[in-house]
PDB file of C-alpha atoms in Angstrom:
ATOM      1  CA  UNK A   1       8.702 -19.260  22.342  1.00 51.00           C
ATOM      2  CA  UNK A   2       7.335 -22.238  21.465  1.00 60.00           C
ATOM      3  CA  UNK A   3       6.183 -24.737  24.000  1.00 68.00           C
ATOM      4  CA  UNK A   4       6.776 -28.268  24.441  1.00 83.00           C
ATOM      5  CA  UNK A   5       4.106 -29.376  26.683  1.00 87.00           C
ATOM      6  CA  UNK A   6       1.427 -32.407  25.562  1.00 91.00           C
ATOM      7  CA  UNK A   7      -1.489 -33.229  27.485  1.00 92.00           C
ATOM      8  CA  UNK A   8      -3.796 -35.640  26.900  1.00 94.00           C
ATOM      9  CA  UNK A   9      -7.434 -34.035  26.345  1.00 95.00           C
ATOM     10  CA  UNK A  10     -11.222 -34.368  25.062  1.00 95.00           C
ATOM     11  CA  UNK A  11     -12.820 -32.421  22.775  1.00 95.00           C
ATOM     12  CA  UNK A  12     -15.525 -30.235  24.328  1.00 94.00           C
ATOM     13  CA  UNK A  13     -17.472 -30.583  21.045  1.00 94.00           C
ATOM     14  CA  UNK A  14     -16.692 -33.986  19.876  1.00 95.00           C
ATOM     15  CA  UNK A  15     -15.415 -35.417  23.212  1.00 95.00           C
ATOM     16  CA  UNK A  16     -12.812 -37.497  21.096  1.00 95.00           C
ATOM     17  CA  UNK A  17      -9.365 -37.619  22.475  1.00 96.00           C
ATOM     18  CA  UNK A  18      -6.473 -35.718  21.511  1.00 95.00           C
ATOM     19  CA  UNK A  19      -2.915 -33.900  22.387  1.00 93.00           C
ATOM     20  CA  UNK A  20      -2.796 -30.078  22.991  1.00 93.00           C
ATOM     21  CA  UNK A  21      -0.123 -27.683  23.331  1.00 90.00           C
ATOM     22  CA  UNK A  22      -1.277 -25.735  25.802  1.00 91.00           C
ATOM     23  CA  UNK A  23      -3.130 -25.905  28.602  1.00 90.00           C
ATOM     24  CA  UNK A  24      -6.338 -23.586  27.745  1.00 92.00           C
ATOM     25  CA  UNK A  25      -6.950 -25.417  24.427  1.00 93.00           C
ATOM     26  CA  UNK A  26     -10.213 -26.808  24.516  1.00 94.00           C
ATOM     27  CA  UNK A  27     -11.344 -27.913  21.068  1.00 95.00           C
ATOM     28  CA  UNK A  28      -9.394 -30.894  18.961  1.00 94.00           C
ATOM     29  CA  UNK A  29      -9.378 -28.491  15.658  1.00 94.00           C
ATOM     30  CA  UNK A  30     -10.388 -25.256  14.191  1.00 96.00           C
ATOM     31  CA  UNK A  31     -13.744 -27.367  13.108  1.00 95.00           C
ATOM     32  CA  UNK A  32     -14.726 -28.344  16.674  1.00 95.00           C
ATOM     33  CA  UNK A  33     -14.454 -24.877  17.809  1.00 96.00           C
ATOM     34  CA  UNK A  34     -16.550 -23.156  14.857  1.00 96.00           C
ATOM     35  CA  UNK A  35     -19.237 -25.647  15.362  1.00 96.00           C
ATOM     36  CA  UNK A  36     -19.196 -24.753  18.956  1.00 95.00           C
ATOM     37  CA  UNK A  37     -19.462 -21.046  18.909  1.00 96.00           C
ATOM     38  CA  UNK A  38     -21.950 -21.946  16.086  1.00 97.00           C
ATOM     39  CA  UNK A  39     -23.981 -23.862  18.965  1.00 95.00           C
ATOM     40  CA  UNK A  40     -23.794 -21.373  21.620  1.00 95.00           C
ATOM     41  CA  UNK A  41     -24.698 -18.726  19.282  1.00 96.00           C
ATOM     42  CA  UNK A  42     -27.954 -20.537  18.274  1.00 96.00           C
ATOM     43  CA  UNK A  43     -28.458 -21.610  22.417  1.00 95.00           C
ATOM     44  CA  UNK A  44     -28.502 -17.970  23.045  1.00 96.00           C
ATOM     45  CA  UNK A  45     -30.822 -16.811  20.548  1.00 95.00           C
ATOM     46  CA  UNK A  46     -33.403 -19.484  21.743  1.00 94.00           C
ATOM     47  CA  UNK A  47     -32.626 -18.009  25.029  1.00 93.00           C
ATOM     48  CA  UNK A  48     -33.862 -14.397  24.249  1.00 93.00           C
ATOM     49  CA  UNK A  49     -36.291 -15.740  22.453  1.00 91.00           C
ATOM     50  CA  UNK A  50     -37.808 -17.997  25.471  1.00 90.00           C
ATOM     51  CA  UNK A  51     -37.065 -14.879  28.120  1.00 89.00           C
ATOM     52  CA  UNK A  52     -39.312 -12.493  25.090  1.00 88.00           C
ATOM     53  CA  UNK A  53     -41.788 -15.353  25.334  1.00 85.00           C
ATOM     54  CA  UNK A  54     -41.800 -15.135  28.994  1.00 81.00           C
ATOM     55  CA  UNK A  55     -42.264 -11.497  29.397  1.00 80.00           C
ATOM     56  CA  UNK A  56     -45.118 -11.327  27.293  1.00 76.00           C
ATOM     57  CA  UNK A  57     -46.706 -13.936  29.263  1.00 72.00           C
ATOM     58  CA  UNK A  58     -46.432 -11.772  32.250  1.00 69.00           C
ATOM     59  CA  UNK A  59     -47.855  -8.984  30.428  1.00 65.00           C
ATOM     60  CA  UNK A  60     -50.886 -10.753  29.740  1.00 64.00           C
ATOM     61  CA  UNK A  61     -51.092 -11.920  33.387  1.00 58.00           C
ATOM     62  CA  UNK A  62     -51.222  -7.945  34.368  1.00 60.00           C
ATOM     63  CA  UNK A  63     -54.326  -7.605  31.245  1.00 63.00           C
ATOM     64  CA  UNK A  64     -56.110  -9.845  33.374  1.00 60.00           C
ATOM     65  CA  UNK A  65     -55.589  -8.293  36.840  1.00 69.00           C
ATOM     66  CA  UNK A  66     -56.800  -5.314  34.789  1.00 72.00           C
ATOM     67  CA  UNK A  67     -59.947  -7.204  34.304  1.00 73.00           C
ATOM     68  CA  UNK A  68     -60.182  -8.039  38.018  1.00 72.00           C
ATOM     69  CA  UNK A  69     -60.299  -4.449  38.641  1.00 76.00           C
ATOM     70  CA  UNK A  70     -62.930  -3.253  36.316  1.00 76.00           C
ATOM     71  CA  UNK A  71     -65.386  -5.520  37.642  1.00 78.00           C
ATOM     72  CA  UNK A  72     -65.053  -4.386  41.019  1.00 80.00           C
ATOM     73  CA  UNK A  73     -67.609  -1.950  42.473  1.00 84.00           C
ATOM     74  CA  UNK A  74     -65.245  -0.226  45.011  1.00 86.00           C
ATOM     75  CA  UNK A  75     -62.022   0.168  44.172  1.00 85.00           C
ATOM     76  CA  UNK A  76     -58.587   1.081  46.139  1.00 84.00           C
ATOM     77  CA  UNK A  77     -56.715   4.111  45.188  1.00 86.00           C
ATOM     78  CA  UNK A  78     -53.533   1.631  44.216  1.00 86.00           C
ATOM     79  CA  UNK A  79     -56.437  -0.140  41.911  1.00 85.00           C
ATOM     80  CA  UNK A  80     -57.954   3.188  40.346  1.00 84.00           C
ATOM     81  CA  UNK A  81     -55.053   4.753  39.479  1.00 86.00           C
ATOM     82  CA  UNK A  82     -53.774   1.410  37.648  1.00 83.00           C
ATOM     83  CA  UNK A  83     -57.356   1.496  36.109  1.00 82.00           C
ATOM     84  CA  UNK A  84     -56.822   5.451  34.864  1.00 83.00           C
ATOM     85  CA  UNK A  85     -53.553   4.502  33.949  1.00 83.00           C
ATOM     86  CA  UNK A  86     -51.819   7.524  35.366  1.00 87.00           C
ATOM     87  CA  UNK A  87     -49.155   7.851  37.906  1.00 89.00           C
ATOM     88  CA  UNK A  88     -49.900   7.383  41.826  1.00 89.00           C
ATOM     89  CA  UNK A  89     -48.859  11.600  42.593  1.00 93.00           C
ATOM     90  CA  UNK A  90     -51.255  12.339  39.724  1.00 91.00           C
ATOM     91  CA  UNK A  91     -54.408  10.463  41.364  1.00 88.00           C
ATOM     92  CA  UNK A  92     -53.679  12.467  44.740  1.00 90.00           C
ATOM     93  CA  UNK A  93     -53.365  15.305  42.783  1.00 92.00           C
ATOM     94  CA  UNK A  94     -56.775  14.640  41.643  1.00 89.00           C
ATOM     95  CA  UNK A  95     -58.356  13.934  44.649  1.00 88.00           C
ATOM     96  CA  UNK A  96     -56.952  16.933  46.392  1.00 90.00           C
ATOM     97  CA  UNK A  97     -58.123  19.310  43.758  1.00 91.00           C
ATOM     98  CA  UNK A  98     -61.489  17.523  43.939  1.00 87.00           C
ATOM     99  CA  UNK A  99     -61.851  16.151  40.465  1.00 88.00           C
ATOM    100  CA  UNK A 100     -61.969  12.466  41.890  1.00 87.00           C
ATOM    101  CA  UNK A 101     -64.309  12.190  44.910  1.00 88.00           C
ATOM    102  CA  UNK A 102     -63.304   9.248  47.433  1.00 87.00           C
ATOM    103  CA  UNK A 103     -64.691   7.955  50.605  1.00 86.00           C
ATOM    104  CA  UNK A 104     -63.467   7.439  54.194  1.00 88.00           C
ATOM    105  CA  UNK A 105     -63.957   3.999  55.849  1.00 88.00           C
ATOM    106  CA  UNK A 106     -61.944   3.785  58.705  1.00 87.00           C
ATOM    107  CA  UNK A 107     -58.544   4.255  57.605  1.00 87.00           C
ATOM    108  CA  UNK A 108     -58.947   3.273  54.343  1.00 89.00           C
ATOM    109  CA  UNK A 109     -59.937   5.384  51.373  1.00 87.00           C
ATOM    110  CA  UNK A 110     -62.042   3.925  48.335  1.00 87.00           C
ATOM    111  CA  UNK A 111     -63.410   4.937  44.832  1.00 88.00           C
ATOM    112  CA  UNK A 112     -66.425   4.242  43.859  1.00 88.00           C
ATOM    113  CA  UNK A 113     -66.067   2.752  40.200  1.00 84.00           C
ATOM    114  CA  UNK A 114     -68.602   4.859  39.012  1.00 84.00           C
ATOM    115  CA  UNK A 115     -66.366   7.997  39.693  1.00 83.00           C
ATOM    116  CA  UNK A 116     -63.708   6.405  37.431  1.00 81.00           C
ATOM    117  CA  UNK A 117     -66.205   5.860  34.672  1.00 80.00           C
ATOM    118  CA  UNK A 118     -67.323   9.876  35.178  1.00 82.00           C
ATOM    119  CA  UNK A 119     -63.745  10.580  34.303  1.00 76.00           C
TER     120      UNK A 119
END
């Protein structure tokens, strides 16, 4: 079936004017529309590229929260087992068998740093 529809359109890539067949068509030529999956293909490489750039960037954000917490004296159990770099169950683990001694303030339970640096 062929189709004898023309409608007057513009170029997505080239935004010149010209007379489709359909009503999808989008691109003036088989030119227009190479160069345009060209473009998006190269828009979404830099893409990746800046959300790579961007995750490293919080990485190094976390290195230096890491640095925040070694200089502390007294440290939270949320900050000691980030420090050990083992998993929260683990640390309780640890301090219920004893190996990691903590200390009662009120509610709150702290490490003293220089029970991390025994480990």
């Amino acid at each position: 079936m062929s189709s004898n529809i023309e409608i007057l359109k513009i170029c997505e890539f080239c935004n010149e004017k010209f007379i489709a067949k359909t009503t999808v068509t989008r691109f003036c030529g088989h030119s227009c529309a190479s160069r345009s999956y060209k473009q998006r293909l190269k828009e979404n490489k830099i893409d990746l590229s800046i959300e790579k750039t961007n995750k490293e960037k919080v990485l190094k954000t976390q290195d230096l929260g890491l640095e925040v917490i070694k200089q502390k004296e007294f440290l939270s159990i949320k900050d000691a087992y980030t420090l050990l770099g083992i998993s929260e169950r683990t640390f309780y683990r640890l301090m219920k068998i004893g190996t990691i001694k903590t200390i009662k303030i009120g509610g709150r339970t702290i490490i003293k740093r220089s029970e991390i640096d025994r480990l």
